Amino acid sequence: MPTAMFFLWQRAICYFNYVHFSCHSKTKCPHK
């Protein structure tokens, strides 16, 4: 379960960074 939570957390952070820091999103979210 912790792994799934971590995955969801990573995804949430990725989305958050993409929305607030689109220029830095590439560092946090390489797939976008």
Short mmCIF file of C-alpha atoms in Angstrom, two decimals:
data_model
loop_
_atom_site.label_atom_id
_atom_site.label_comp_id
_atom_site.label_asym_id
_atom_site.label_seq_id
_atom_site.Cartn_x
_atom_site.Cartn_y
_atom_site.Cartn_z
CA MET A 1 0.00 0.00 0.00
CA PRO A 2 2.78 2.52 0.85
CA THR A 3 4.17 2.06 -2.66
CA ALA A 4 0.84 2.99 -4.22
CA MET A 5 0.54 6.00 -1.92
CA PHE A 6 4.05 7.08 -2.86
CA PHE A 7 3.23 6.70 -6.55
CA LEU A 8 0.08 8.80 -6.17
CA TRP A 9 2.05 11.36 -4.15
CA GLN A 10 4.71 11.57 -6.86
CA ARG A 11 1.99 12.01 -9.46
CA ALA A 12 0.34 14.77 -7.41
CA ILE A 13 3.67 16.59 -6.99
CA CYS A 14 4.36 16.21 -10.69
CA TYR A 15 1.00 17.74 -11.59
CA PHE A 16 1.42 20.48 -8.99
CA ASN A 17 4.83 21.43 -10.35
CA TYR A 18 3.51 21.29 -13.91
CA VAL A 19 0.74 23.73 -13.06
CA HIS A 20 2.79 26.14 -10.94
CA PHE A 21 6.19 25.73 -12.57
CA SER A 22 5.65 24.66 -16.16
CA CYS A 23 9.23 25.70 -16.96
CA HIS A 24 10.59 23.45 -14.19
CA SER A 25 8.06 20.68 -14.76
CA LYS A 26 10.51 18.94 -17.11
CA THR A 27 12.81 18.33 -14.14
CA LYS A 28 10.06 16.97 -11.91
CA CYS A 29 8.02 15.40 -14.68
CA PRO A 30 10.27 14.08 -17.49
CA HIS A 31 7.39 12.32 -19.26
CA LYS A 32 5.53 15.60 -19.83
#
